[in-house]
Amino acid sequence: MRRGDWKLLVNPVDTSFEYSRESTTLTDIFLVNLRDDPAETASVHADHPDIVAELLAIRDAYIADLQSAGKFEPPAQ
């Protein structure tokens, strides 16, 4: 997800030829400031836990909203 200059990826998968899909060299969270690193070369998640927490909270709220949007409650009888 993106917010301002920040981009957060959760569970990124490396598809390059250097690593297998089960690579243990990748972390579960990839955070980048696109203004500072437009090529997205390195995650700065460890340096900005506050930004990670904020973006994860927004993502979780969005997912919860999507999940509840399709639920149908029949009228009371």
Short mmCIF file of C-alpha atoms in Angstrom, two decimals:
data_model
loop_
_atom_site.label_atom_id
_atom_site.label_comp_id
_atom_site.label_asym_id
_atom_site.label_seq_id
_atom_site.Cartn_x
_atom_site.Cartn_y
_atom_site.Cartn_z
CA MET A 1 0.00 0.00 0.00
CA ARG A 2 1.11 3.60 -0.48
CA ARG A 3 0.66 6.69 1.62
CA GLY A 4 2.54 9.82 0.70
CA ASP A 5 6.18 8.93 0.03
CA TRP A 6 5.87 5.60 1.85
CA LYS A 7 5.20 2.22 0.25
CA LEU A 8 4.61 -0.92 2.33
CA LEU A 9 4.68 -4.47 1.00
CA VAL A 10 3.72 -7.36 3.23
CA ASN A 11 5.07 -10.85 2.43
CA PRO A 12 6.98 -9.81 -0.68
CA VAL A 13 8.22 -12.63 -2.89
CA ASP A 14 11.51 -12.37 -4.74
CA THR A 15 11.10 -13.67 -8.28
CA SER A 16 14.63 -12.99 -9.49
CA PHE A 17 16.87 -15.83 -10.61
CA GLU A 18 19.15 -15.36 -7.58
CA TYR A 19 16.70 -16.75 -5.03
CA SER A 20 14.07 -19.41 -4.94
CA ARG A 21 10.48 -18.50 -4.08
CA GLU A 22 11.11 -19.92 -0.61
CA SER A 23 14.02 -17.54 -0.04
CA THR A 24 14.78 -16.87 3.60
CA THR A 25 16.74 -13.74 2.72
CA LEU A 26 13.58 -11.66 2.46
CA THR A 27 11.69 -10.25 5.41
CA ASP A 28 7.92 -10.35 5.71
CA ILE A 29 7.73 -6.54 5.63
CA PHE A 30 9.26 -4.25 3.03
CA LEU A 31 9.01 -0.50 3.67
CA VAL A 32 10.49 2.08 1.35
CA ASN A 33 10.42 5.86 1.10
CA LEU A 34 9.94 6.44 -2.62
CA ARG A 35 11.32 9.96 -2.46
CA ASP A 36 14.59 8.72 -0.94
CA ASP A 37 14.79 5.38 -2.78
CA PRO A 38 12.72 5.52 -5.99
CA ALA A 39 14.29 2.27 -7.23
CA GLU A 40 13.06 0.47 -4.08
CA THR A 41 16.46 -1.08 -3.40
CA ALA A 42 16.34 -1.51 0.39
CA SER A 43 13.73 -1.88 3.10
CA VAL A 44 13.85 0.64 5.94
CA HIS A 45 11.20 -1.09 8.06
CA ALA A 46 13.57 -1.56 11.00
CA ASP A 47 14.31 2.18 11.07
CA HIS A 48 10.65 3.25 10.97
CA PRO A 49 8.51 0.93 13.13
CA ASP A 50 6.04 3.78 13.67
CA ILE A 51 5.38 4.11 9.93
CA VAL A 52 5.05 0.32 9.61
CA ALA A 53 2.52 0.22 12.46
CA GLU A 54 0.52 3.12 10.99
CA LEU A 55 0.37 1.59 7.51
CA LEU A 56 -0.48 -1.87 8.86
CA ALA A 57 -3.34 -0.38 10.88
CA ILE A 58 -4.71 1.34 7.77
CA ARG A 59 -4.35 -1.88 5.78
CA ASP A 60 -6.08 -3.94 8.48
CA ALA A 61 -8.98 -1.48 8.67
CA TYR A 62 -9.34 -1.57 4.88
CA ILE A 63 -9.37 -5.39 4.85
CA ALA A 64 -11.95 -5.49 7.66
CA ASP A 65 -14.14 -3.04 5.74
CA LEU A 66 -13.93 -5.13 2.58
CA GLN A 67 -14.76 -8.31 4.45
CA SER A 68 -17.79 -6.79 6.14
CA ALA A 69 -19.10 -5.13 2.97
CA GLY A 70 -20.20 -8.42 1.43
CA LYS A 71 -21.98 -9.82 4.46
CA PHE A 72 -25.75 -10.04 4.39
CA GLU A 73 -27.80 -10.11 7.55
CA PRO A 74 -31.31 -11.43 6.96
CA PRO A 75 -34.11 -9.43 8.58
CA ALA A 76 -35.26 -10.55 12.02
CA GLN A 77 -38.27 -12.82 12.00
#
